[in-house]
Short mmCIF file of C-alpha atoms in Angstrom, two decimals:
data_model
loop_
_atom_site.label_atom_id
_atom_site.label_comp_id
_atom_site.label_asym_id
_atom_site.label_seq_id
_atom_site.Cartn_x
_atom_site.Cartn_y
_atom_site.Cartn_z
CA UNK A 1 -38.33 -43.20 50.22
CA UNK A 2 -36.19 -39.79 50.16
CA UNK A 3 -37.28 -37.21 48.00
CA UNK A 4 -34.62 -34.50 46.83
CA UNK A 5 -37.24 -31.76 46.39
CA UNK A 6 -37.13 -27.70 46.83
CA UNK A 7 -40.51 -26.74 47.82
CA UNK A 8 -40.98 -24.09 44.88
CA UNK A 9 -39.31 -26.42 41.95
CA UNK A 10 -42.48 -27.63 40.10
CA UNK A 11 -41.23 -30.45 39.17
CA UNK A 12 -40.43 -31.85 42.61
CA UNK A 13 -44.11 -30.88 43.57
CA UNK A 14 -45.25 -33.03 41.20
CA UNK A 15 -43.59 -36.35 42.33
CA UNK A 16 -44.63 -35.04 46.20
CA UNK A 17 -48.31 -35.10 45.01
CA UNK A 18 -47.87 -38.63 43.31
CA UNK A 19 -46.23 -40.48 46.27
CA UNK A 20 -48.93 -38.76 48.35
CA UNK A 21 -51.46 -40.24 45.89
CA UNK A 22 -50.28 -43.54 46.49
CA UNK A 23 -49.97 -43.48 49.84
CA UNK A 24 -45.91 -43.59 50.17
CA UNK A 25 -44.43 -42.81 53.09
CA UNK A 26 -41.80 -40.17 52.23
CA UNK A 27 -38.72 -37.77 53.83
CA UNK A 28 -37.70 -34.71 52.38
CA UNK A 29 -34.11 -34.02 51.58
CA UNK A 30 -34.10 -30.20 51.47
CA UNK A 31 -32.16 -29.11 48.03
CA UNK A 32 -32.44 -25.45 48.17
CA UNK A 33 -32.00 -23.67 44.53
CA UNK A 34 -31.02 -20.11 45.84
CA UNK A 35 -29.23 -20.31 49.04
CA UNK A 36 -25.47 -20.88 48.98
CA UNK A 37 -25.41 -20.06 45.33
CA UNK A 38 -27.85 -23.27 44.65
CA UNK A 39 -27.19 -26.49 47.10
CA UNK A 40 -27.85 -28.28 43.49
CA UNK A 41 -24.66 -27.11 42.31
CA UNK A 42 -22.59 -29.09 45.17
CA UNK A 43 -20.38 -31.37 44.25
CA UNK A 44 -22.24 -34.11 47.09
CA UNK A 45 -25.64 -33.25 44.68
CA UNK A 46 -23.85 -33.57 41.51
CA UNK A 47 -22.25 -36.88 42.52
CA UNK A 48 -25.74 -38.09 43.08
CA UNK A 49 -27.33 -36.53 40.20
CA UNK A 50 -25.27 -35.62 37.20
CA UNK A 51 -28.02 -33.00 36.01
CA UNK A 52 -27.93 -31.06 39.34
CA UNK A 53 -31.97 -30.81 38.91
CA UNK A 54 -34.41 -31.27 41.53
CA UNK A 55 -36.23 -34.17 42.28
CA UNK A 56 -34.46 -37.08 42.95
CA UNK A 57 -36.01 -39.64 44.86
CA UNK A 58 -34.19 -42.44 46.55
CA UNK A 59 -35.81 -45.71 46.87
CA UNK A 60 -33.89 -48.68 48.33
CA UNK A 61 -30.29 -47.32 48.11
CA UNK A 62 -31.12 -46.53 44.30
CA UNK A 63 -31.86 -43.11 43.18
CA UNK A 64 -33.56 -42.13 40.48
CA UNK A 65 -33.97 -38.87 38.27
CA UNK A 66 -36.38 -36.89 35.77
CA UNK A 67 -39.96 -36.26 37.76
CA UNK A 68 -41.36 -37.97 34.93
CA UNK A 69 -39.27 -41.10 35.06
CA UNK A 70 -39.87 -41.64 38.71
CA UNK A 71 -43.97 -40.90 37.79
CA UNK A 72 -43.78 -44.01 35.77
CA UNK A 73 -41.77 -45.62 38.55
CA UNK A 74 -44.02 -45.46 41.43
CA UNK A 75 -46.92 -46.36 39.06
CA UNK A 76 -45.26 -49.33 38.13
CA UNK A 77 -44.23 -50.18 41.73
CA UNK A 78 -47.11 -49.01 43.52
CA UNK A 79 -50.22 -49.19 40.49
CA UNK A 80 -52.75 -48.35 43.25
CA UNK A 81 -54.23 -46.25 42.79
CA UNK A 82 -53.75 -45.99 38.82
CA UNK A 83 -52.21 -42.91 37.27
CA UNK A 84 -52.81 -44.09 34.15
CA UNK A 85 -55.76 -45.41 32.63
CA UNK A 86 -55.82 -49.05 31.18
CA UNK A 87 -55.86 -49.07 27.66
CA UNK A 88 -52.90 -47.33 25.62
CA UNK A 89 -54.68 -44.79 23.67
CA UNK A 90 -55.78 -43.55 26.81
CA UNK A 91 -52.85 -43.71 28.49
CA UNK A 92 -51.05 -41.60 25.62
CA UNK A 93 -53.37 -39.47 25.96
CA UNK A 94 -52.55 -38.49 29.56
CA UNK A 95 -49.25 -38.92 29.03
CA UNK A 96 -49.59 -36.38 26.11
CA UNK A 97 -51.05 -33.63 28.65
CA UNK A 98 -48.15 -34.33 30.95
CA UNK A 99 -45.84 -33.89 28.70
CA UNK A 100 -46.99 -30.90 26.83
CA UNK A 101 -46.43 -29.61 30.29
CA UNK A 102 -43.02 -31.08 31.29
CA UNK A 103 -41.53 -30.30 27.98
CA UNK A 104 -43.22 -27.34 26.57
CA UNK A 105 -43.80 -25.12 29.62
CA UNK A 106 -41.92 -25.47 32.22
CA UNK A 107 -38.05 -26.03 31.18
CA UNK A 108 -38.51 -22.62 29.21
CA UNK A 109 -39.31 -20.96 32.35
CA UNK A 110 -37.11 -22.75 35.01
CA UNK A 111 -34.65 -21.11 37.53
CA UNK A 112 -31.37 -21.76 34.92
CA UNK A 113 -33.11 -20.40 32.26
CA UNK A 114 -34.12 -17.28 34.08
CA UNK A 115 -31.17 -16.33 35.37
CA UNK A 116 -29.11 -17.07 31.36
CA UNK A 117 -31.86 -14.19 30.53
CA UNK A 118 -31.01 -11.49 33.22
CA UNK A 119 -27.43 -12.16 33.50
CA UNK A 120 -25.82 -13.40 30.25
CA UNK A 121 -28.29 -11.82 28.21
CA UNK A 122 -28.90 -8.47 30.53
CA UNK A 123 -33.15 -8.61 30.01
CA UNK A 124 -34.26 -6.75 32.21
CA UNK A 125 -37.12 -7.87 34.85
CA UNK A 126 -40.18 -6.75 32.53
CA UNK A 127 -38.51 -8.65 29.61
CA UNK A 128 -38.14 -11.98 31.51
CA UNK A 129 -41.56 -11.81 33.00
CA UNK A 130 -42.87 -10.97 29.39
CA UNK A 131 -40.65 -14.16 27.80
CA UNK A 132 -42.82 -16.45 31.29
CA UNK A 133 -46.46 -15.25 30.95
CA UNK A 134 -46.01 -15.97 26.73
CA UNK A 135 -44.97 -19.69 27.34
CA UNK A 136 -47.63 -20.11 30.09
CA UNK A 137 -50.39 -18.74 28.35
CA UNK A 138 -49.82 -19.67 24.77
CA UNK A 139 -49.33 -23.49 26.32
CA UNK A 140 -52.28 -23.39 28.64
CA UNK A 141 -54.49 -22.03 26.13
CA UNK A 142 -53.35 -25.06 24.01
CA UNK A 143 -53.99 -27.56 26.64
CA UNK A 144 -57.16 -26.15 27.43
CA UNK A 145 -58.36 -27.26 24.16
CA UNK A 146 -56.47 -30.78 24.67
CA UNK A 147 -58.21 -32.00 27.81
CA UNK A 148 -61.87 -29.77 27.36
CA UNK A 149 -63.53 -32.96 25.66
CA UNK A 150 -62.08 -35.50 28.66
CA UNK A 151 -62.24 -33.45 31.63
CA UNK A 152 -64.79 -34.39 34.78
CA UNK A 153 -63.46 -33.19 37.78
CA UNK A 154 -59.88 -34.12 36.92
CA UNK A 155 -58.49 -33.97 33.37
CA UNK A 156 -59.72 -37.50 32.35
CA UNK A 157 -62.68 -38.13 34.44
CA UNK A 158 -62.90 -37.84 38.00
CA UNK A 159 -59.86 -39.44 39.49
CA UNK A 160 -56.44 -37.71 39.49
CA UNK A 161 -54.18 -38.89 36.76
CA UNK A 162 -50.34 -38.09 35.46
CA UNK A 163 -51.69 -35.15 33.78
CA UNK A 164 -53.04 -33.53 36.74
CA UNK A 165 -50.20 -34.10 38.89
CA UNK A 166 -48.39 -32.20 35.88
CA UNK A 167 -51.20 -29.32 35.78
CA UNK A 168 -51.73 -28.37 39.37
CA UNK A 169 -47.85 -27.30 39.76
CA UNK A 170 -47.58 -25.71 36.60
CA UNK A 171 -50.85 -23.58 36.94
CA UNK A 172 -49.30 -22.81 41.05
CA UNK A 173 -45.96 -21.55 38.60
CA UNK A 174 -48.90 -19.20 36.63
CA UNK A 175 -50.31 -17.54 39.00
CA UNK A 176 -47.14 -16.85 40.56
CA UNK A 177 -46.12 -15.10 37.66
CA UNK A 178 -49.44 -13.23 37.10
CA UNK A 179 -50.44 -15.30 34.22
CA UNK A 180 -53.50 -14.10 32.42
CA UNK A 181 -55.76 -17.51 32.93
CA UNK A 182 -58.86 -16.36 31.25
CA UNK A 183 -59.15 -18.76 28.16
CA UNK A 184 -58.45 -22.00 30.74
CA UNK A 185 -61.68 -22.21 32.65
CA UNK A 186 -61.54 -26.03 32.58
CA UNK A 187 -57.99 -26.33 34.08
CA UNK A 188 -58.97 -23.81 37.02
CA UNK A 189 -61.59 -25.44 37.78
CA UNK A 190 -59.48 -29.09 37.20
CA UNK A 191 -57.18 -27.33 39.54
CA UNK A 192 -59.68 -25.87 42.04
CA UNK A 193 -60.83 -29.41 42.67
CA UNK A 194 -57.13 -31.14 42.72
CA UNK A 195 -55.88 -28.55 45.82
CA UNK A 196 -58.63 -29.81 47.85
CA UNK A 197 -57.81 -33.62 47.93
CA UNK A 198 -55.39 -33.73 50.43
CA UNK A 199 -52.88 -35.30 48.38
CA UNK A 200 -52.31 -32.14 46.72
CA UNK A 201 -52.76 -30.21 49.50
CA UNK A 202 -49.83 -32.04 51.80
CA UNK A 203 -47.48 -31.36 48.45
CA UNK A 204 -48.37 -28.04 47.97
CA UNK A 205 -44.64 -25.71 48.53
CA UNK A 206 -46.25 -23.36 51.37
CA UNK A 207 -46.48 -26.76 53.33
CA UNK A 208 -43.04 -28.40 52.45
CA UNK A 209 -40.72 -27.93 55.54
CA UNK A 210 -38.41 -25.51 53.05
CA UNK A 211 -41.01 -23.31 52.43
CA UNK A 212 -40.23 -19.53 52.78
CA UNK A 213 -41.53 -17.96 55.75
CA UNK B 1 -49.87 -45.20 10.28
CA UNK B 2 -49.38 -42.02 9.45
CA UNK B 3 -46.78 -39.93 11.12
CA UNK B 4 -47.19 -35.69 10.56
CA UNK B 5 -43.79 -34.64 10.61
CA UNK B 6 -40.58 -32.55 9.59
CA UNK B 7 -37.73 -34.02 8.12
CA UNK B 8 -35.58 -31.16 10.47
CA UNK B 9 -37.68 -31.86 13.84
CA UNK B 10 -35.60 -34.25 16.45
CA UNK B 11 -38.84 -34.85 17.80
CA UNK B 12 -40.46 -36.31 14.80
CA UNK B 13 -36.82 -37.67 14.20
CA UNK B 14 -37.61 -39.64 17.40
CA UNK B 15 -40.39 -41.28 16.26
CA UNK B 16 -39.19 -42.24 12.64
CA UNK B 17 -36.46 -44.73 14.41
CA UNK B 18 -39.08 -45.87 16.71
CA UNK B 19 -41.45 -47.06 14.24
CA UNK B 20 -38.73 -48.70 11.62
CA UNK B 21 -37.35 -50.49 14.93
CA UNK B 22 -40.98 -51.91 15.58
CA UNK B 23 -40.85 -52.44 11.84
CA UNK B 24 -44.71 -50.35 11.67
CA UNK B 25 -45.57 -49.39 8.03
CA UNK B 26 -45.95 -45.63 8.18
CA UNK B 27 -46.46 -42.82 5.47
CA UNK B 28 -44.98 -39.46 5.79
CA UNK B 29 -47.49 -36.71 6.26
CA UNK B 30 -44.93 -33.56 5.60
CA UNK B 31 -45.48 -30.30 7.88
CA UNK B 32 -43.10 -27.89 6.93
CA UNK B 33 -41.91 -25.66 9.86
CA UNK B 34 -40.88 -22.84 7.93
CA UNK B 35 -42.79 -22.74 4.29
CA UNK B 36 -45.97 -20.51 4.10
CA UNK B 37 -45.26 -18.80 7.46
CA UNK B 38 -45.26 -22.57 9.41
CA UNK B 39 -47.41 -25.06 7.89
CA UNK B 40 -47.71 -26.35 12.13
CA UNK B 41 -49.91 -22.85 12.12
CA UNK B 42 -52.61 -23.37 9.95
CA UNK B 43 -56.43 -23.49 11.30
CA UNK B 44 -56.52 -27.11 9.46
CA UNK B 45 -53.46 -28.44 11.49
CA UNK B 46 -54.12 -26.71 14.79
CA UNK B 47 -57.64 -28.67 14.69
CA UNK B 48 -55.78 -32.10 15.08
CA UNK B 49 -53.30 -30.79 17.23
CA UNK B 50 -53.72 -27.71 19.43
CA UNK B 51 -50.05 -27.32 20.54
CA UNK B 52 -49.15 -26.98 16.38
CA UNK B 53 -46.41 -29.05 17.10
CA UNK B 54 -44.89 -31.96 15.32
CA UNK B 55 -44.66 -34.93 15.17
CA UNK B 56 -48.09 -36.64 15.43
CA UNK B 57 -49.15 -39.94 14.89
CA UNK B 58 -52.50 -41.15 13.05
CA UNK B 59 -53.53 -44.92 13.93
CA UNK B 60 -56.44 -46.02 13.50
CA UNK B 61 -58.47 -42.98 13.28
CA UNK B 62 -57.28 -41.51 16.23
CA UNK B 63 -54.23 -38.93 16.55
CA UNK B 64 -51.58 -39.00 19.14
CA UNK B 65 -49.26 -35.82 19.91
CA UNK B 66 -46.15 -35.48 21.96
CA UNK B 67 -43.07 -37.78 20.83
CA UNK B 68 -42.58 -39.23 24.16
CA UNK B 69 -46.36 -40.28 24.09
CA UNK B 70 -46.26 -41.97 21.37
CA UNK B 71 -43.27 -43.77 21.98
CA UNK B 72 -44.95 -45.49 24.76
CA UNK B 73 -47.83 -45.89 22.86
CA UNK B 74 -45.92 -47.94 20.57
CA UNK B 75 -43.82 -49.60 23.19
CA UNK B 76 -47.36 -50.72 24.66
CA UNK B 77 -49.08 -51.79 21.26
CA UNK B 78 -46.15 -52.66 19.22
CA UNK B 79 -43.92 -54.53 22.23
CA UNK B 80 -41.54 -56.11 19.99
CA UNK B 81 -38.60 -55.24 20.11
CA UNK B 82 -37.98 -53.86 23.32
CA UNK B 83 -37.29 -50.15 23.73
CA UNK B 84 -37.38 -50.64 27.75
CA UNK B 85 -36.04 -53.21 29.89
CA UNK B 86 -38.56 -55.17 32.17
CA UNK B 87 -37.23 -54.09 35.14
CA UNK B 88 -38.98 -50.72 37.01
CA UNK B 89 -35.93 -49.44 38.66
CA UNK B 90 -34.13 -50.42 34.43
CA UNK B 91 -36.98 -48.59 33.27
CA UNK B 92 -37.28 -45.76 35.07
CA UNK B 93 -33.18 -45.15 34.05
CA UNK B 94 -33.91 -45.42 30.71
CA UNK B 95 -36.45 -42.53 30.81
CA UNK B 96 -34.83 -40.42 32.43
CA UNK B 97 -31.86 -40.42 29.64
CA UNK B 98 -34.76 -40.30 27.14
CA UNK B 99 -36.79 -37.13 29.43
CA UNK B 100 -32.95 -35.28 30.17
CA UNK B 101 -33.20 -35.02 26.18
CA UNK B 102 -36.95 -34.17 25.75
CA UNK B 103 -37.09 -31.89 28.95
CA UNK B 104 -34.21 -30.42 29.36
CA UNK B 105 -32.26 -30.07 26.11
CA UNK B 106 -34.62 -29.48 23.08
CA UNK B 107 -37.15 -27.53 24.12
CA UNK B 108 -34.90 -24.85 24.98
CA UNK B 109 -33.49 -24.56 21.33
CA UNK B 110 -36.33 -25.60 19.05
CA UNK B 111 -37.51 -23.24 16.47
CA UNK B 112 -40.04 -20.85 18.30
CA UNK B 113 -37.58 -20.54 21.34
CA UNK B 114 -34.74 -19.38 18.95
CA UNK B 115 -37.78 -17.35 17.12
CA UNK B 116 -38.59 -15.88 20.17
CA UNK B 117 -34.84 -14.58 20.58
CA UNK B 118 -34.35 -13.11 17.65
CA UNK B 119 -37.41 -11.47 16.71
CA UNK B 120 -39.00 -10.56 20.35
CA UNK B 121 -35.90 -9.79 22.13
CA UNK B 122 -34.01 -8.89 18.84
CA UNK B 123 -30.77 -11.02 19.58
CA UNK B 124 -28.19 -10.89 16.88
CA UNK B 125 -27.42 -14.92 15.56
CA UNK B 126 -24.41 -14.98 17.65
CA UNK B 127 -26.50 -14.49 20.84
CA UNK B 128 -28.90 -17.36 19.88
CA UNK B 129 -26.40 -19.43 18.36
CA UNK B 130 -24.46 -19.50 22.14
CA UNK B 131 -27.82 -19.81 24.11
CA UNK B 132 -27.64 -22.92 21.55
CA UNK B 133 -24.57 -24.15 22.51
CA UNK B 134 -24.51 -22.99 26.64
CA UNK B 135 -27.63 -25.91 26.68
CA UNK B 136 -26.96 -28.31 24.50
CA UNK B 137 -22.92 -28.42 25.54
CA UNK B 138 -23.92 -28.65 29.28
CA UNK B 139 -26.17 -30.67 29.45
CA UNK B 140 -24.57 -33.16 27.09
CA UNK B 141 -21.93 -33.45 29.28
CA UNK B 142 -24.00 -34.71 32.09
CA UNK B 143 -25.81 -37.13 30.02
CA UNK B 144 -22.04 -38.59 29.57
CA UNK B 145 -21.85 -38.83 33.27
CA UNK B 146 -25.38 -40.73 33.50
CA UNK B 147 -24.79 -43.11 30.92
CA UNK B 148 -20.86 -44.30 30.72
CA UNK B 149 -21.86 -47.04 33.81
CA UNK B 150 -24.63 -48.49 31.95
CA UNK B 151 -23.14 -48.22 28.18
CA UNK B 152 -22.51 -50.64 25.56
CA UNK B 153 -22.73 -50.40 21.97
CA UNK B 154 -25.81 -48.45 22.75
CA UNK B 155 -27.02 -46.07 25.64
CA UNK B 156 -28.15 -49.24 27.98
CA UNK B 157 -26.50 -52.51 26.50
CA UNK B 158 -26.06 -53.33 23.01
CA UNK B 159 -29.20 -52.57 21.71
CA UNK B 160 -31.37 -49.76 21.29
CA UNK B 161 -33.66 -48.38 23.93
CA UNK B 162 -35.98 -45.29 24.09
CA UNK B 163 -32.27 -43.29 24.96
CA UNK B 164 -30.81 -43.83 21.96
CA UNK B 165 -33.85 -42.97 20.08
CA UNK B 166 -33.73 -39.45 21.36
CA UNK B 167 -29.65 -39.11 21.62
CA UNK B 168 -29.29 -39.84 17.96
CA UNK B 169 -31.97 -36.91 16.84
CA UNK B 170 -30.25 -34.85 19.69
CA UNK B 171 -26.68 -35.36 18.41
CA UNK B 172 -27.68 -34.33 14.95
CA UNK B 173 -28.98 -31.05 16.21
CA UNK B 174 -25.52 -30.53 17.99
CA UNK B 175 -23.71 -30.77 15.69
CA UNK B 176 -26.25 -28.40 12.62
CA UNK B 177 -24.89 -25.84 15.38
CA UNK B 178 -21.15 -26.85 15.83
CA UNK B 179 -21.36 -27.69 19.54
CA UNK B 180 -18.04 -28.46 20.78
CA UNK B 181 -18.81 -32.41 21.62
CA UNK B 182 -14.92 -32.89 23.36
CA UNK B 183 -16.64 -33.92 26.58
CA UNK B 184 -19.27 -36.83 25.31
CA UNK B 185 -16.90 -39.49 23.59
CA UNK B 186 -19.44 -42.11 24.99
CA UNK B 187 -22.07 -40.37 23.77
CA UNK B 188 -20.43 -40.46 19.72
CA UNK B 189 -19.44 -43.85 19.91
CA UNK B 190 -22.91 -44.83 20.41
CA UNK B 191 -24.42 -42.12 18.10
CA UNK B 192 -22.21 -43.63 15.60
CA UNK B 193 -23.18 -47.02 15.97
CA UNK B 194 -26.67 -46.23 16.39
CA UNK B 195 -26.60 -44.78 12.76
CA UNK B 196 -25.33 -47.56 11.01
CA UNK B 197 -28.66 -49.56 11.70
CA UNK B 198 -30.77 -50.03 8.80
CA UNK B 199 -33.58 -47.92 11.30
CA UNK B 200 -31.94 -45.18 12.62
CA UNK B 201 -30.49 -44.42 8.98
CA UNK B 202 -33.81 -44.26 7.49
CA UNK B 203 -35.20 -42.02 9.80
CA UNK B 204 -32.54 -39.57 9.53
CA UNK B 205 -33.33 -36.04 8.07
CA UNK B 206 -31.52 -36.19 4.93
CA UNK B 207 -33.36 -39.41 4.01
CA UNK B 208 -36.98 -37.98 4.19
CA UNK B 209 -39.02 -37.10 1.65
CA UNK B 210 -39.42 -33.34 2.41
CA UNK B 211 -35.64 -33.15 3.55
CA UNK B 212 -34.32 -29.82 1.78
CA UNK B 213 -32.40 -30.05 -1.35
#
């Protein structure tokens, strides 16, 4: 499979970590979000994916969009191992977790919205970084409280699921923004664990061949 | 079932034309947004759901958050009808539609965000009614371009999938704030149609029971 993926892009590190998990074999397709005025923006990018987002993952001449979509996809093409637990309550509730982070966190703090801030809107640097740490930490606080009474090692037991290939990216986003992480000792510890499977590890962005040196 | 929700919401919205199409009984369980400071913020509401956000669904005891969640839940529990073809590659096109809305449109504009604007960063209504428009406009237009190949009277064929659920809550929110909608005529036509069935119609705001008068 090709992945469309920009090592930083959250989102993107999220569908690395899964088709490491299931043991995919994978190429990058380097989309970088800054240089040249965003390589998302080209018309070659935009003719494969209308949303000009990163990732995009090609499988079998077909490509396919939305990290979360393409979660489901390799679980349904590849099940082992499972992402999701068996039984559908269950399974909501990871998918609940995921999506409190894919829809409630992170596209309030993504590159596009950023950049509407400083330049259409003229906030100024302390401004923008207040608007990101207030999303972050009001969320993760939340989402502490979801996941406290399932977590193990991971945030349903002891095997990665959906929701922790959501929460290890978004808490790498945190800390890069100096997030104040002191009322989520359960997800640092979740994501303490996660980083060390190697998995996570090979997805992580300072080991994607894009990576900033 | 019991569905916590906001006659205004496009997420609850969501999951109102879910349920009638699975024809599920449900009762209303009203959580007004805006009345007594947020109704989503009191200690009693917070307890079942952390995030304070509607909708959420009560089956059986247990409560489910997050809109896309739950429509999986149902879509697992409840499989008839259909709101995903059988098909992975099918499927994973039909979420995508359905996660372009729930990622990448709402969250952006819903009520805290546009809060946030105008109270945080003071921004006069014609600021936030723009930041509005810039992401709901733009990113309507590329939902055009990812669904005219695969449209019929609905999103994906001629009946309704887990897209149109979330385009017809997302087309009513574009046009409460007068988006200029020149560029989605595929879009309409299938908005339109969509809200001629008996389901769609009513789960529509105006026909709730805590809709404003």
């Amino acid at each position: 499979m090709k992945l469309y993926t920009y090592f930083r892009s959250s989102a993107a590190y999220r569908v690395r970590i899964a088709l490491n998990l299931k043991g995919i074999a994978w190429e990058s397709a380097c989309i970088h979000l800054v240089k040249d005025g965003g390589q998302h923006r080209r018309p070659d990018y935009l003719a494969l994916n209308p949303q000009g987002l990163v990732p995009a993952l090609e499988d079998g001449g077909q490509l396919l969009t939305q990290s979360l979509a393409i979660l489901e996809y390799l679980e349904e093409t590849h099940p082992e191992p499972p992402l999701l637990p068996a039984a559908a309550l269950e399974r909501a509730r990871v998918r609940a977790v995921a999506l409190a982070i894919a829809c409630d966190i992170h596209p309030i703090n993504n590159l596009r919205v950023l950049t509407y801030l400083r330049r259409t809107l003229g906030q100024p640097d302390d401004t923008v970084n207040a608007w990101i740490r207030h999303w972050i930490e009001s969320a993760l606080a939340a989402l502490e409280t979801m996941v406290a009474p399932t977590a193990g090692r991971c945030c349903f037991g002891d095997a990665p699921t959906l929701a922790d290939v959501c929460l290890v990216p978004q808490l790498f986003n945190a800390r890069r923004f100096d997030c104040d992480l002191d009322a989520c000792p359960t997800l640092l510890r979740i994501d303490a664990h996660c980083r060390e499977l190697p998995a996570f590890r090979d997805a992580a962005p300072e080991n994607q061949p894009d990576a900033a040196v």
